[in-house]
Coordinates of C-alpha atoms in Angstrom, one line a residue:
G1 CA -36.5 17.1 14.2
L2 CA -33.1 16.7 15.7
L3 CA -31.2 13.3 15.4
G4 CA -27.9 11.7 16.9
V5 CA -27.0 9.0 14.1
Y6 CA -24.1 6.6 12.7
P7 CA -23.5 6.5 9.3
Q8 CA -25.2 3.2 8.5
F9 CA -28.6 5.5 8.7
A10 CA -29.0 6.8 5.8
T11 CA -28.3 3.7 4.3
L12 CA -31.1 2.4 6.0
H13 CA -33.4 4.7 6.6
G14 CA -33.4 5.7 2.2
Y15 CA -32.0 9.1 2.9
S16 CA -29.8 10.2 -0.4
I17 CA -27.4 12.7 -0.3
L18 CA -27.5 15.9 -2.4
Y19 CA -24.7 17.5 -2.0
G20 CA -21.7 16.5 0.4
R21 CA -21.7 13.6 2.0
F22 CA -23.3 11.6 5.8
I23 CA -21.6 11.1 8.2
T24 CA -18.4 8.8 8.2
E25 CA -17.0 6.2 11.2
K26 CA -14.1 8.6 11.3
D27 CA -16.4 11.5 12.1
V28 CA -18.1 9.0 15.1
K29 CA -14.5 8.5 15.8
E30 CA -13.1 11.1 15.9
K31 CA -16.3 13.5 17.6
N32 CA -16.2 15.9 14.5
K33 CA -18.9 18.5 15.2
V34 CA -20.5 17.6 11.8
C35 CA -23.8 16.9 10.8
V36 CA -26.4 16.4 7.6
I37 CA -29.4 18.6 7.4
G38 CA -32.4 18.7 4.6
K39 CA -34.5 21.5 3.6
T40 CA -36.7 22.7 5.7
V41 CA -33.0 24.2 7.8
V42 CA -31.8 25.0 4.7
N43 CA -34.8 27.7 4.0
K44 CA -36.6 28.0 7.5
L45 CA -33.0 28.3 10.2
L46 CA -30.0 29.9 7.4
K47 CA -32.7 31.4 5.6
S48 CA -31.4 30.5 2.1
H49 CA -32.9 29.0 -1.2
D50 CA -29.7 27.6 -2.5
L51 CA -29.3 23.8 -0.9
N52 CA -25.7 23.5 -1.5
Q53 CA -24.6 24.9 2.9
V54 CA -21.4 21.8 2.4
G55 CA -19.2 23.7 4.6
K56 CA -20.7 26.1 6.1
F57 CA -22.0 26.2 10.3
I58 CA -24.9 25.6 12.3
S59 CA -25.6 26.5 16.2
I60 CA -26.9 24.3 17.9
R61 CA -27.8 24.7 21.5
N62 CA -24.7 27.1 21.3
I63 CA -22.3 24.6 19.1
Y64 CA -21.5 24.9 16.3
F65 CA -21.5 21.7 14.1
K66 CA -19.7 22.2 10.4
I67 CA -22.2 21.0 7.7
V68 CA -20.9 17.9 5.5
G69 CA -23.8 17.0 3.6
V70 CA -27.1 18.1 2.6
Y71 CA -30.2 15.5 2.7
K72 CA -32.2 15.0 -1.3
P73 CA -35.4 16.3 -0.3
K74 CA -37.9 13.2 0.0
G75 CA -40.1 12.5 -3.4
A76 CA -38.0 15.5 -5.5
S77 CA -37.8 14.9 -8.8
K78 CA -35.1 16.4 -10.8
R79 CA -36.4 20.2 -10.0
F80 CA -35.7 21.8 -6.6

């Protein structure tokens, strides 16, 4: 699913970042078109097995967003 969130979201809901960073207050204030994605988006939408997609762009409803972070897969061990 797609969510518009604030920087506190990751901490409040127990999400960890594997690569990059989460959305910051600066991103919100400046209305930066950035996103954090998960393994499913990397695998199915970007058709990649390389989870480090930081710096690449993704189109959401014809608007391009820069990927600034990738979530650590839930329940993941050291092996991804």
